[in-house]
Short mmCIF file of C-alpha atoms in Angstrom, two decimals:
data_model
loop_
_atom_site.label_atom_id
_atom_site.label_comp_id
_atom_site.label_asym_id
_atom_site.label_seq_id
_atom_site.Cartn_x
_atom_site.Cartn_y
_atom_site.Cartn_z
CA UNK A 30 -46.10 51.21 28.81
CA UNK A 31 -45.96 50.23 25.19
CA UNK A 32 -48.92 48.48 23.71
CA UNK A 33 -48.14 44.76 23.79
CA UNK A 34 -49.53 42.29 21.30
CA UNK A 35 -52.39 40.24 22.67
CA UNK A 36 -50.62 36.96 21.98
CA UNK A 37 -47.63 37.93 24.12
CA UNK A 38 -49.85 39.07 26.97
CA UNK A 39 -51.72 35.83 26.83
CA UNK A 40 -48.54 33.72 26.91
CA UNK A 41 -47.27 35.69 29.86
CA UNK A 42 -50.60 35.31 31.67
CA UNK A 43 -50.72 31.58 31.03
CA UNK A 44 -47.25 31.11 32.42
CA UNK A 45 -48.02 33.13 35.51
CA UNK A 46 -51.36 31.40 36.03
CA UNK A 47 -49.68 28.02 35.88
CA UNK A 48 -47.04 29.05 38.41
CA UNK A 49 -49.49 30.60 40.82
CA UNK A 50 -52.31 28.11 40.35
CA UNK A 51 -54.86 30.71 39.27
CA UNK A 52 -57.10 30.98 36.27
CA UNK A 53 -55.70 32.48 33.12
CA UNK A 54 -58.50 35.04 32.78
CA UNK A 55 -57.83 36.34 36.30
CA UNK A 56 -54.20 36.96 35.60
CA UNK A 57 -54.87 38.42 32.18
CA UNK A 58 -57.30 40.91 33.63
CA UNK A 59 -54.75 41.86 36.28
CA UNK A 60 -52.01 42.40 33.73
CA UNK A 61 -54.24 44.57 31.65
CA UNK A 62 -55.18 46.59 34.72
CA UNK A 63 -58.87 45.79 34.36
CA UNK A 64 -59.11 44.09 37.73
CA UNK A 65 -57.48 44.93 41.06
CA UNK A 66 -54.46 42.78 41.66
CA UNK A 67 -55.25 39.82 43.74
CA UNK A 68 -52.92 38.87 46.47
CA UNK A 69 -50.45 36.14 45.67
CA UNK A 70 -51.55 32.80 47.00
CA UNK A 71 -49.32 32.49 50.07
CA UNK A 72 -50.70 34.58 52.91
CA UNK A 73 -48.49 37.60 53.19
CA UNK A 74 -48.54 40.07 56.00
CA UNK A 75 -48.66 43.75 55.20
CA UNK A 76 -45.27 44.42 56.74
CA UNK A 77 -42.59 45.85 54.50
CA UNK A 78 -39.91 43.66 53.12
CA UNK A 79 -36.97 43.31 55.38
CA UNK A 80 -34.03 45.46 54.54
CA UNK A 81 -30.56 44.07 54.89
CA UNK A 82 -29.97 43.49 58.57
CA UNK A 83 -33.69 44.02 59.26
CA UNK A 84 -36.22 41.43 60.28
CA UNK A 85 -36.05 37.75 59.54
CA UNK A 86 -36.98 36.02 56.29
CA UNK A 87 -39.03 32.97 55.59
CA UNK A 88 -36.80 31.26 53.08
CA UNK A 89 -39.20 28.37 52.57
CA UNK A 90 -41.97 30.75 51.58
CA UNK A 91 -39.65 32.67 49.29
CA UNK A 92 -38.45 29.47 47.69
CA UNK A 93 -42.01 28.43 47.06
CA UNK A 94 -43.04 31.79 45.65
CA UNK A 95 -40.13 32.40 43.32
CA UNK A 96 -39.24 28.86 42.48
CA UNK A 97 -35.67 29.35 43.66
CA UNK A 98 -34.12 26.44 45.55
CA UNK A 99 -33.70 27.22 49.23
CA UNK A 100 -29.95 26.51 49.39
CA UNK A 101 -29.38 29.17 46.75
CA UNK A 102 -31.38 31.73 48.69
CA UNK A 103 -29.36 30.95 51.78
CA UNK A 104 -26.09 31.28 49.97
CA UNK A 105 -27.11 34.57 48.45
CA UNK A 106 -28.26 35.90 51.81
CA UNK A 107 -25.01 35.00 53.52
CA UNK A 108 -22.95 36.41 50.72
CA UNK A 109 -24.86 39.68 50.81
CA UNK A 110 -24.56 40.12 54.53
CA UNK A 111 -20.87 39.36 54.32
CA UNK A 112 -20.39 41.88 51.58
CA UNK A 113 -22.42 44.57 53.34
CA UNK A 114 -20.93 43.81 56.73
CA UNK A 115 -24.43 43.45 58.17
CA UNK A 116 -25.64 40.60 60.32
CA UNK A 117 -27.47 37.75 58.68
CA UNK A 118 -31.23 38.16 59.05
CA UNK A 119 -33.01 35.54 61.06
CA UNK A 120 -34.45 32.75 59.07
CA UNK A 121 -37.68 31.08 59.83
CA UNK A 122 -38.10 27.36 59.62
CA UNK A 123 -34.49 26.37 60.02
CA UNK A 124 -31.96 26.17 62.74
CA UNK A 125 -29.66 29.11 62.16
CA UNK A 126 -25.93 28.43 62.17
CA UNK A 127 -24.05 29.49 65.25
CA UNK A 128 -22.82 32.74 63.75
CA UNK A 129 -26.28 33.66 62.61
CA UNK A 130 -27.80 32.73 65.95
CA UNK A 131 -25.77 35.35 67.82
CA UNK A 132 -26.85 37.93 65.29
CA UNK A 133 -30.45 36.98 65.81
CA UNK A 134 -30.21 37.36 69.57
CA UNK A 135 -28.70 40.79 69.14
CA UNK A 136 -31.38 41.85 66.75
CA UNK A 137 -34.88 42.82 67.82
CA UNK A 138 -37.53 40.17 67.73
CA UNK A 139 -38.00 39.20 64.08
CA UNK A 140 -41.26 40.01 62.44
CA UNK A 141 -43.04 37.24 60.63
CA UNK A 142 -41.50 36.57 57.27
CA UNK A 143 -43.04 38.82 54.68
CA UNK A 144 -42.15 40.51 51.42
CA UNK A 145 -43.81 42.15 48.55
CA UNK A 146 -41.01 41.90 45.98
CA UNK A 147 -38.11 39.72 45.16
CA UNK A 148 -35.59 39.49 47.97
CA UNK A 149 -32.22 41.14 47.49
CA UNK A 150 -29.87 39.00 45.53
CA UNK A 151 -32.59 37.17 43.65
CA UNK A 152 -32.98 38.00 40.02
CA UNK A 153 -36.23 37.64 38.27
CA UNK A 154 -36.92 38.32 34.65
CA UNK A 155 -39.60 40.37 33.12
CA UNK A 156 -40.51 41.74 29.77
CA UNK A 157 -39.14 45.25 29.34
CA UNK A 158 -40.25 46.07 25.85
CA UNK A 159 -40.94 44.54 22.51
CA UNK A 160 -38.81 45.78 19.61
CA UNK A 161 -40.66 45.48 16.37
CA UNK A 162 -38.82 43.64 13.62
CA UNK A 163 -38.77 46.50 11.14
CA UNK A 164 -36.63 48.72 13.32
CA UNK A 165 -33.72 46.28 13.30
CA UNK A 166 -33.93 44.80 9.85
CA UNK A 167 -34.85 47.83 7.76
CA UNK A 168 -31.83 49.06 5.79
CA UNK A 169 -33.38 52.18 4.30
CA UNK A 170 -31.67 51.45 0.96
CA UNK A 171 -33.20 50.21 -2.20
CA UNK A 172 -31.67 47.00 -3.49
CA UNK A 173 -29.59 47.71 -6.62
CA UNK A 174 -29.33 45.69 -9.78
CA UNK A 175 -25.74 44.51 -9.67
CA UNK A 176 -23.61 41.99 -11.52
CA UNK A 177 -20.42 40.21 -10.55
CA UNK A 178 -17.22 41.94 -11.64
CA UNK A 179 -15.93 38.49 -12.54
CA UNK A 180 -16.71 37.52 -15.22
CA UNK A 181 -18.91 40.34 -16.55
CA UNK A 182 -16.68 43.41 -16.11
CA UNK A 183 -13.25 41.79 -16.16
CA UNK A 184 -13.95 40.04 -19.45
CA UNK A 185 -14.92 43.34 -21.09
CA UNK A 186 -11.89 45.12 -19.67
CA UNK A 187 -9.61 42.35 -20.85
CA UNK A 188 -11.01 42.51 -24.38
CA UNK A 189 -10.67 46.31 -24.42
CA UNK A 190 -7.07 45.98 -23.23
CA UNK A 191 -6.25 43.44 -25.93
CA UNK A 192 -7.92 45.55 -28.61
CA UNK A 193 -5.91 48.61 -27.58
CA UNK A 194 -2.70 46.58 -27.47
CA UNK A 195 -3.39 45.12 -30.91
CA UNK A 196 -4.21 48.53 -32.38
CA UNK A 197 -1.10 50.13 -30.90
CA UNK A 198 1.17 47.27 -31.99
CA UNK A 199 -0.17 47.33 -35.54
CA UNK A 200 0.10 51.12 -35.74
CA UNK A 201 3.66 50.95 -34.42
CA UNK A 202 4.58 48.15 -36.80
CA UNK A 203 3.56 50.16 -39.84
CA UNK A 204 4.12 53.79 -38.83
CA UNK A 205 7.45 54.95 -37.45
CA UNK A 206 7.70 57.78 -34.95
CA UNK A 207 9.24 60.86 -36.55
CA UNK A 208 12.93 61.61 -36.12
CA UNK A 209 14.13 64.71 -37.95
CA UNK A 210 17.65 66.08 -38.22
CA UNK A 211 19.83 66.68 -35.19
CA UNK A 212 18.69 69.60 -33.02
CA UNK A 213 20.09 72.82 -34.44
CA UNK A 214 19.81 76.01 -32.41
CA UNK A 215 20.70 78.14 -35.42
CA UNK A 216 18.07 76.87 -37.80
CA UNK A 217 14.47 77.36 -36.75
CA UNK A 218 12.07 75.44 -38.98
CA UNK A 219 9.19 77.37 -40.48
CA UNK A 220 6.59 76.89 -39.16
CA UNK A 221 7.60 75.92 -35.60
CA UNK A 222 4.72 74.17 -33.95
CA UNK A 223 4.21 73.03 -30.37
CA UNK A 224 3.08 69.44 -29.61
CA UNK A 225 -0.39 68.92 -31.06
CA UNK A 226 -2.23 69.14 -27.70
CA UNK A 227 -0.88 72.69 -27.29
CA UNK A 228 -1.69 73.76 -30.84
CA UNK A 229 -5.06 75.10 -29.73
CA UNK A 230 -3.21 77.50 -27.45
CA UNK A 231 -0.73 78.36 -30.19
CA UNK A 232 -3.70 79.09 -32.43
CA UNK A 233 -5.03 81.47 -29.78
CA UNK A 234 -1.65 83.25 -29.86
CA UNK A 235 -2.50 84.27 -33.43
CA UNK A 236 -5.52 86.22 -32.17
CA UNK A 237 -4.62 87.54 -28.74
CA UNK A 238 -1.78 89.09 -26.81
CA UNK A 239 0.61 86.38 -25.53
CA UNK A 240 -0.34 87.04 -21.90
CA UNK A 241 -3.99 86.54 -22.72
CA UNK A 242 -3.62 83.55 -25.02
CA UNK A 243 -0.72 81.85 -23.22
CA UNK A 244 -1.54 82.45 -19.58
CA UNK A 245 -4.93 83.96 -18.81
CA UNK A 246 -7.12 81.81 -21.06
CA UNK A 247 -5.47 78.44 -20.26
CA UNK A 248 -5.01 79.39 -16.61
CA UNK A 249 -8.63 80.37 -16.12
CA UNK A 250 -9.69 77.47 -18.30
CA UNK A 251 -7.98 74.90 -16.11
CA UNK A 252 -9.20 76.61 -12.93
CA UNK A 253 -12.76 76.66 -14.27
CA UNK A 254 -12.51 72.99 -15.19
CA UNK A 255 -11.26 72.05 -11.75
CA UNK A 256 -13.99 74.02 -9.99
CA UNK A 257 -16.87 72.69 -12.08
CA UNK A 258 -18.27 70.52 -9.25
CA UNK A 259 -18.33 73.50 -6.89
CA UNK A 260 -19.82 75.91 -9.42
CA UNK A 261 -22.49 73.57 -10.79
CA UNK A 262 -24.84 73.11 -7.80
CA UNK A 263 -27.57 71.40 -9.81
CA UNK A 264 -27.98 67.99 -8.14
CA UNK A 265 -29.61 66.28 -11.13
CA UNK A 266 -27.62 64.09 -13.51
CA UNK A 267 -30.40 63.85 -16.08
CA UNK A 268 -29.36 65.49 -19.36
CA UNK A 269 -32.74 67.20 -19.68
CA UNK A 270 -32.12 68.98 -16.36
CA UNK A 271 -28.64 70.19 -17.25
CA UNK A 272 -29.05 71.77 -20.65
CA UNK A 273 -26.99 74.85 -19.79
CA UNK A 274 -24.07 72.91 -18.28
CA UNK A 275 -23.98 70.48 -21.19
CA UNK A 276 -24.15 73.29 -23.75
CA UNK A 277 -21.31 75.15 -22.04
CA UNK A 278 -19.07 72.10 -21.89
CA UNK A 279 -19.87 71.21 -25.48
CA UNK A 280 -18.84 74.71 -26.55
CA UNK A 281 -15.55 74.19 -24.70
CA UNK A 282 -15.08 70.69 -26.16
CA UNK A 283 -15.84 71.71 -29.75
CA UNK A 284 -13.90 74.96 -29.40
CA UNK A 285 -10.77 73.20 -28.13
CA UNK A 286 -11.06 70.57 -30.86
CA UNK A 287 -11.56 73.12 -33.65
CA UNK A 288 -8.67 75.30 -32.46
CA UNK A 289 -6.39 72.25 -32.21
CA UNK A 290 -7.34 70.96 -35.65
CA UNK A 291 -7.02 74.45 -37.08
CA UNK A 292 -3.57 74.95 -35.55
CA UNK A 293 -2.48 71.52 -36.74
CA UNK A 294 -3.65 71.49 -40.33
CA UNK A 295 -4.58 75.02 -41.41
CA UNK A 296 -1.40 76.84 -40.38
CA UNK A 297 1.64 76.88 -42.62
CA UNK A 298 4.90 78.86 -42.87
CA UNK A 299 4.90 81.90 -40.61
CA UNK A 300 1.85 80.34 -38.94
CA UNK A 301 -0.19 81.81 -41.74
CA UNK A 302 -3.48 80.36 -42.84
CA UNK A 303 -3.25 77.59 -45.46
CA UNK A 304 -5.61 75.09 -46.99
CA UNK A 305 -4.06 71.67 -46.33
CA UNK A 306 -5.42 70.30 -49.61
CA UNK A 307 -3.82 73.20 -51.56
CA UNK A 308 -0.56 74.04 -49.82
CA UNK A 309 0.16 70.75 -48.06
CA UNK A 310 0.19 69.76 -44.40
CA UNK A 311 2.65 71.38 -42.02
CA UNK A 312 2.24 69.03 -39.08
CA UNK A 313 5.39 67.13 -38.15
CA UNK A 314 3.72 64.91 -35.54
CA UNK A 315 2.06 63.00 -38.35
CA UNK A 316 5.03 63.34 -40.70
CA UNK A 317 5.60 59.62 -41.16
CA UNK A 318 1.90 58.87 -41.56
CA UNK A 319 1.50 61.50 -44.25
CA UNK A 320 4.50 60.37 -46.22
CA UNK B 1 6.14 3.06 -22.47
CA UNK B 2 4.30 0.22 -20.86
CA UNK B 3 1.45 0.09 -23.34
CA UNK B 4 3.86 0.07 -26.25
CA UNK B 5 2.29 3.17 -27.82
CA UNK B 6 4.93 5.85 -27.47
CA UNK B 7 2.86 8.88 -28.57
CA UNK B 8 -0.15 8.08 -26.40
CA UNK B 9 2.14 7.47 -23.46
CA UNK B 10 3.83 10.84 -23.79
CA UNK B 11 0.49 12.57 -24.11
CA UNK B 12 -0.77 10.92 -20.95
CA UNK B 13 2.45 11.70 -19.14
CA UNK B 14 2.18 15.39 -20.05
CA UNK B 15 -1.48 15.48 -19.02
CA UNK B 16 -0.60 13.73 -15.78
CA UNK B 17 2.16 16.24 -15.08
CA UNK B 18 -0.27 19.07 -15.77
CA UNK B 19 -2.89 17.85 -13.34
CA UNK B 20 -0.19 16.96 -10.84
CA UNK B 21 1.13 20.51 -11.07
CA UNK B 22 -2.33 22.04 -10.67
CA UNK B 23 -2.92 20.05 -7.52
CA UNK B 24 0.49 20.79 -6.02
CA UNK B 25 1.04 22.89 -2.95
CA UNK B 26 3.09 25.40 -4.93
CA UNK B 27 0.25 25.99 -7.41
CA UNK B 28 -2.38 26.32 -4.71
CA UNK B 29 -0.18 28.71 -2.76
CA UNK B 30 -0.06 31.05 -5.76
CA UNK B 31 -3.75 31.01 -6.68
CA UNK B 32 -6.03 31.69 -3.76
CA UNK B 33 -9.36 29.88 -3.23
CA UNK B 34 -11.95 30.80 -5.83
CA UNK B 35 -9.43 31.45 -8.58
CA UNK B 36 -10.38 29.89 -11.93
CA UNK B 37 -6.76 28.73 -12.16
CA UNK B 38 -7.26 26.22 -9.34
CA UNK B 39 -8.15 22.62 -10.14
CA UNK B 40 -10.84 22.52 -7.44
CA UNK B 41 -12.60 25.61 -8.78
CA UNK B 42 -16.22 25.48 -9.79
CA UNK B 43 -18.42 28.25 -11.09
CA UNK B 44 -20.65 29.44 -8.28
CA UNK B 45 -21.78 32.86 -7.05
CA UNK B 46 -19.45 32.47 -4.09
CA UNK B 47 -16.43 31.63 -6.23
CA UNK B 48 -17.23 34.51 -8.59
CA UNK B 49 -16.99 36.80 -5.59
CA UNK B 50 -13.77 35.14 -4.46
CA UNK B 51 -12.10 35.77 -7.84
CA UNK B 52 -12.10 39.47 -6.98
CA UNK B 53 -12.20 39.38 -3.18
CA UNK B 54 -9.36 36.88 -2.77
CA UNK B 55 -7.18 38.65 -5.25
CA UNK B 56 -4.98 41.71 -5.61
CA UNK B 57 -7.73 42.89 -7.97
CA UNK B 58 -9.75 43.78 -4.91
CA UNK B 59 -7.65 46.95 -4.73
CA UNK B 60 -9.18 48.08 -8.04
CA UNK B 61 -12.60 46.48 -8.28
CA UNK B 62 -15.46 45.70 -5.93
CA UNK B 63 -17.09 42.27 -6.02
CA UNK B 64 -20.14 43.62 -7.80
CA UNK B 65 -20.92 46.66 -9.91
CA UNK B 66 -24.14 48.22 -11.05
CA UNK B 67 -25.52 46.49 -14.10
CA UNK B 68 -25.59 49.60 -16.27
CA UNK B 69 -21.89 50.16 -15.54
CA UNK B 70 -20.75 47.14 -17.54
CA UNK B 71 -22.43 48.40 -20.69
CA UNK B 72 -19.55 49.40 -22.97
CA UNK B 73 -21.50 52.41 -24.20
CA UNK B 74 -21.57 53.84 -20.67
CA UNK B 75 -17.85 54.31 -20.03
CA UNK B 76 -16.33 53.29 -23.38
CA UNK B 77 -13.60 51.85 -21.13
CA UNK B 78 -11.83 55.23 -21.37
CA UNK B 79 -10.55 55.43 -17.81
CA UNK B 80 -9.40 51.83 -17.82
CA UNK B 81 -7.68 52.29 -21.18
CA UNK B 82 -5.90 55.40 -19.89
CA UNK B 83 -4.59 53.34 -16.98
CA UNK B 84 -3.60 50.52 -19.31
CA UNK B 85 -1.75 52.96 -21.57
CA UNK B 86 0.07 54.36 -18.53
CA UNK B 87 1.24 50.83 -17.69
CA UNK B 88 2.19 50.17 -21.31
CA UNK B 89 4.12 53.47 -21.45
CA UNK B 90 5.93 52.54 -18.24
CA UNK B 91 6.97 49.17 -19.67
CA UNK B 92 8.08 50.52 -23.06
CA UNK B 93 9.70 53.50 -21.31
CA UNK B 94 11.82 51.24 -19.09
CA UNK B 95 12.91 49.38 -22.22
CA UNK B 96 13.94 52.65 -23.87
CA UNK B 97 15.87 53.76 -20.78
CA UNK B 98 18.33 50.92 -21.36
CA UNK B 99 19.40 52.49 -24.65
CA UNK B 100 19.13 56.22 -24.01
CA UNK B 101 21.55 58.78 -22.60
CA UNK B 102 20.09 62.22 -21.83
CA UNK B 103 23.09 64.18 -23.09
CA UNK B 104 23.85 66.03 -26.30
CA UNK B 105 24.59 64.69 -28.87
CA UNK B 106 24.35 61.06 -27.60
CA UNK B 107 20.57 61.30 -27.14
CA UNK B 108 20.01 61.74 -30.85
CA UNK B 109 22.45 58.98 -31.83
CA UNK B 110 20.86 56.62 -29.31
CA UNK B 111 17.51 57.15 -31.00
CA UNK B 112 19.07 56.42 -34.37
CA UNK B 113 20.61 53.27 -32.89
CA UNK B 114 17.19 52.23 -31.58
CA UNK B 115 16.01 52.12 -35.16
CA UNK B 116 19.00 50.25 -36.54
CA UNK B 117 20.88 48.30 -33.86
CA UNK B 118 18.43 47.34 -31.14
CA UNK B 119 16.12 44.36 -31.53
CA UNK B 120 12.53 45.65 -31.55
CA UNK B 121 13.94 49.08 -30.67
CA UNK B 122 12.03 50.96 -33.34
CA UNK B 123 8.80 49.08 -32.57
CA UNK B 124 9.01 49.85 -28.86
CA UNK B 125 9.83 53.51 -29.52
CA UNK B 126 6.86 53.75 -31.88
CA UNK B 127 4.58 52.18 -29.30
CA UNK B 128 5.86 54.63 -26.69
CA UNK B 129 5.26 57.65 -28.86
CA UNK B 130 1.91 56.71 -30.37
CA UNK B 131 0.73 55.35 -27.03
CA UNK B 132 1.50 58.71 -25.40
CA UNK B 133 -0.54 60.55 -28.03
CA UNK B 134 -3.45 58.12 -27.59
CA UNK B 135 -3.26 58.48 -23.83
CA UNK B 136 -3.69 62.27 -24.05
CA UNK B 137 -6.78 61.59 -26.14
CA UNK B 138 -8.27 58.91 -23.87
CA UNK B 139 -7.70 60.98 -20.73
CA UNK B 140 -9.39 64.01 -22.32
CA UNK B 141 -12.27 61.91 -23.62
CA UNK B 142 -12.60 60.23 -20.22
CA UNK B 143 -12.98 63.67 -18.65
CA UNK B 144 -15.65 64.58 -21.18
CA UNK B 145 -17.51 61.32 -20.59
CA UNK B 146 -17.50 61.99 -16.85
CA UNK B 147 -18.81 65.49 -17.42
CA UNK B 148 -21.66 64.40 -19.68
CA UNK B 149 -22.75 61.83 -17.09
CA UNK B 150 -22.66 64.45 -14.35
CA UNK B 151 -20.38 62.08 -12.48
CA UNK B 152 -18.54 64.96 -10.78
CA UNK B 153 -21.54 65.75 -8.56
CA UNK B 154 -21.52 65.00 -4.84
CA UNK B 155 -19.95 62.94 -3.41
CA UNK B 156 -17.51 62.81 -6.31
CA UNK B 157 -16.45 66.50 -6.47
CA UNK B 158 -12.93 65.98 -5.22
CA UNK B 159 -12.27 63.03 -7.47
CA UNK B 160 -13.03 65.28 -10.43
CA UNK B 161 -10.36 67.69 -9.17
CA UNK B 162 -7.90 64.79 -8.84
CA UNK B 163 -8.83 63.86 -12.40
CA UNK B 164 -7.99 67.36 -13.65
CA UNK B 165 -4.63 67.10 -11.89
CA UNK B 166 -4.06 63.76 -13.64
CA UNK B 167 -4.94 65.38 -17.00
CA UNK B 168 -2.36 68.13 -16.38
CA UNK B 169 0.27 65.57 -15.41
CA UNK B 170 -0.52 63.55 -18.53
CA UNK B 171 0.14 66.66 -20.63
CA UNK B 172 3.32 67.44 -18.69
CA UNK B 173 4.60 63.89 -19.07
CA UNK B 174 3.94 63.98 -22.78
CA UNK B 175 5.51 67.41 -23.13
CA UNK B 176 8.69 66.51 -21.21
CA UNK B 177 9.05 63.38 -23.33
CA UNK B 178 8.71 65.45 -26.47
CA UNK B 179 12.19 66.98 -26.04
CA UNK B 180 14.08 63.73 -25.48
CA UNK B 181 14.69 62.67 -29.13
CA UNK B 182 16.76 65.88 -29.39
CA UNK B 183 15.95 66.43 -33.04
CA UNK B 184 14.65 69.53 -34.82
CA UNK B 185 11.02 68.61 -34.11
CA UNK B 186 11.69 68.14 -30.39
CA UNK B 187 13.82 71.23 -29.94
CA UNK B 188 11.55 73.72 -31.66
CA UNK B 189 8.24 72.32 -30.47
CA UNK B 190 9.49 72.56 -26.91
CA UNK B 191 10.88 76.03 -27.60
CA UNK B 192 7.47 77.22 -28.71
CA UNK B 193 5.75 75.46 -25.78
CA UNK B 194 8.05 76.77 -23.08
CA UNK B 195 8.01 80.27 -24.59
CA UNK B 196 4.30 80.32 -23.74
CA UNK B 197 5.17 79.70 -20.09
CA UNK B 198 7.49 82.72 -20.30
CA UNK B 199 4.45 84.96 -20.80
CA UNK B 200 3.45 84.37 -17.18
CA UNK B 201 2.88 87.82 -15.69
CA UNK B 202 5.38 89.24 -13.18
CA UNK B 203 7.65 86.20 -12.82
CA UNK B 204 7.64 84.83 -16.37
CA UNK B 205 11.45 84.80 -16.59
CA UNK B 206 11.76 82.78 -13.41
CA UNK B 207 9.21 80.25 -14.66
CA UNK B 208 11.16 79.75 -17.87
CA UNK B 209 14.43 79.50 -15.94
CA UNK B 210 13.05 76.79 -13.64
CA UNK B 211 11.44 74.94 -16.53
CA UNK B 212 14.38 74.77 -18.94
CA UNK B 213 17.15 75.04 -16.37
CA UNK B 214 18.62 78.22 -17.86
CA UNK B 215 17.82 81.24 -19.94
CA UNK B 216 17.19 79.10 -23.00
CA UNK B 217 17.00 75.43 -23.90
CA UNK B 218 20.38 73.70 -23.72
CA UNK B 219 21.68 70.20 -23.16
CA UNK B 220 21.04 70.81 -19.45
CA UNK B 221 17.33 71.06 -20.25
CA UNK B 222 17.57 67.59 -21.72
CA UNK B 223 18.80 66.09 -18.44
CA UNK B 224 16.29 68.09 -16.43
CA UNK B 225 13.31 66.99 -18.48
CA UNK B 226 14.57 63.44 -18.62
CA UNK B 227 14.51 63.20 -14.83
CA UNK B 228 11.10 64.85 -14.74
CA UNK B 229 9.87 62.48 -17.44
CA UNK B 230 11.09 59.13 -16.12
CA UNK B 231 10.97 59.68 -12.37
CA UNK B 232 9.44 62.79 -10.89
CA UNK B 233 6.20 63.13 -12.85
CA UNK B 234 5.36 59.39 -12.94
CA UNK B 235 5.99 59.21 -9.22
CA UNK B 236 3.50 61.98 -8.46
CA UNK B 237 1.11 60.64 -11.07
CA UNK B 238 1.02 57.21 -9.42
CA UNK B 239 0.14 58.79 -6.08
CA UNK B 240 -2.74 60.75 -7.60
CA UNK B 241 -3.85 57.67 -9.53
CA UNK B 242 -4.02 55.68 -6.29
CA UNK B 243 -6.19 58.39 -4.74
CA UNK B 244 -8.30 58.58 -7.91
CA UNK B 245 -9.05 54.84 -8.05
CA UNK B 246 -9.62 54.61 -4.31
CA UNK B 247 -12.08 57.47 -4.38
CA UNK B 248 -13.98 55.96 -7.31
CA UNK B 249 -14.84 53.02 -5.07
CA UNK B 250 -15.32 54.96 -1.83
CA UNK B 251 -17.64 57.46 -3.53
CA UNK B 252 -19.96 54.65 -4.58
CA UNK B 253 -18.42 53.26 -7.75
CA UNK B 254 -19.73 54.26 -11.13
CA UNK B 255 -22.24 57.07 -11.19
CA UNK B 256 -25.69 56.82 -12.64
CA UNK B 257 -27.80 55.44 -14.10
CA UNK B 258 -28.90 58.65 -15.75
#
């Protein structure tokens, strides 16, 4: 049995002592197992408790011991015998109803009323265990420092949205999107450049075989990007713990940027190398800005 | 007016109508409890929670976020701006669809007409084009930000993959839109771009054929890319975006602090 706090034991002992008319210390010692249990105050014979259909019962004594009103005990006894199909045990101290009387005559002579536990059908309550508070209330999670999304985050997002809208509207008010001559299949401009975000790849085409520059490098690049979380098994997010990963990504980031800028501004007719400040800029995406 | 002062009376009448409107059943049926728009709203921790919780915003944001997450220097708002640009591109794109026919040579003339005949046509087209360029940048920078914060680590691995898919779709959307003006810049930039796809080993020819709808770029390519651009790719993109945003919250919101 779990170790119970002294205060609980004491409360339990006090309650029992009051009910049984004994001293608190007596009961406490009995609960703790330090003294042999004393017999409950009503004289009880050493006969076993009557099973259903067995000997008679002294309902008055039971009512006194358990504090259950006698009519309830009677009702429960009748209900049980009806449910079990067994005859009603004889009751001491009361004139049995007619139906019960016949059962009593059929049964052997009833022993004196006696029991050592609660009679069937009577519920008593006892303390099963004490659950300590920590086990229920502990969450196992550290409290986090959080702020309300409204107004703290939403205000920032709204300002960012307005700033972007203002920037884009102003840019669009002053700089027109390019529109060259009608598409002509027979007249390829020199140089022909892809959209700027593919110019890094087009730049690679100047160095490598088309299958390498156009398919293998971007294909493996995208696959490597997508699989980063499954390749990088380092659980730390601290920059000092991830020097290799950060270096590698920075090489990729700078490399892609340099190739794109190079393809955009340093390639002229025939996709040959030019200095933009000497030969001019051959980058139609920014045509209207440059003009 | 009863008080003989006409201007004061009108002012009061307008103010009275305003407060009457804000206490009406119609108004209160639109703005749910806790909304700052309601007349009975007061600033309290509970109402601050209700602003998000009682609102369609709850699909995007939790009630509270980690304190370091609202520092602008942490996210630079890049993901949110990418989403905002997507919405802006959808709005301006729908506007442009009213004035654009994906056939040759009408496509080119429609773009010329946008600049000369349509009210705000040139402005909206400019916003659509520059916005698309900026979106490619913000999406790429958002990816880099996420990498440098290590925000792809468990349990966020899959959301990183979804993010890469969204990056590819952003590029595809931009690339398909590039052809639509049907001018020399569009035609030859797309020719160079789709020639690269033709270098695919083994079935390069088939890839080009499926991409441009023929052996080489024709007016049919225009229709094909138009449908991809205005319907097919945005449709798929929205699905992946829904998954992306949902996973951000389910995986514990913003990562960090470092």
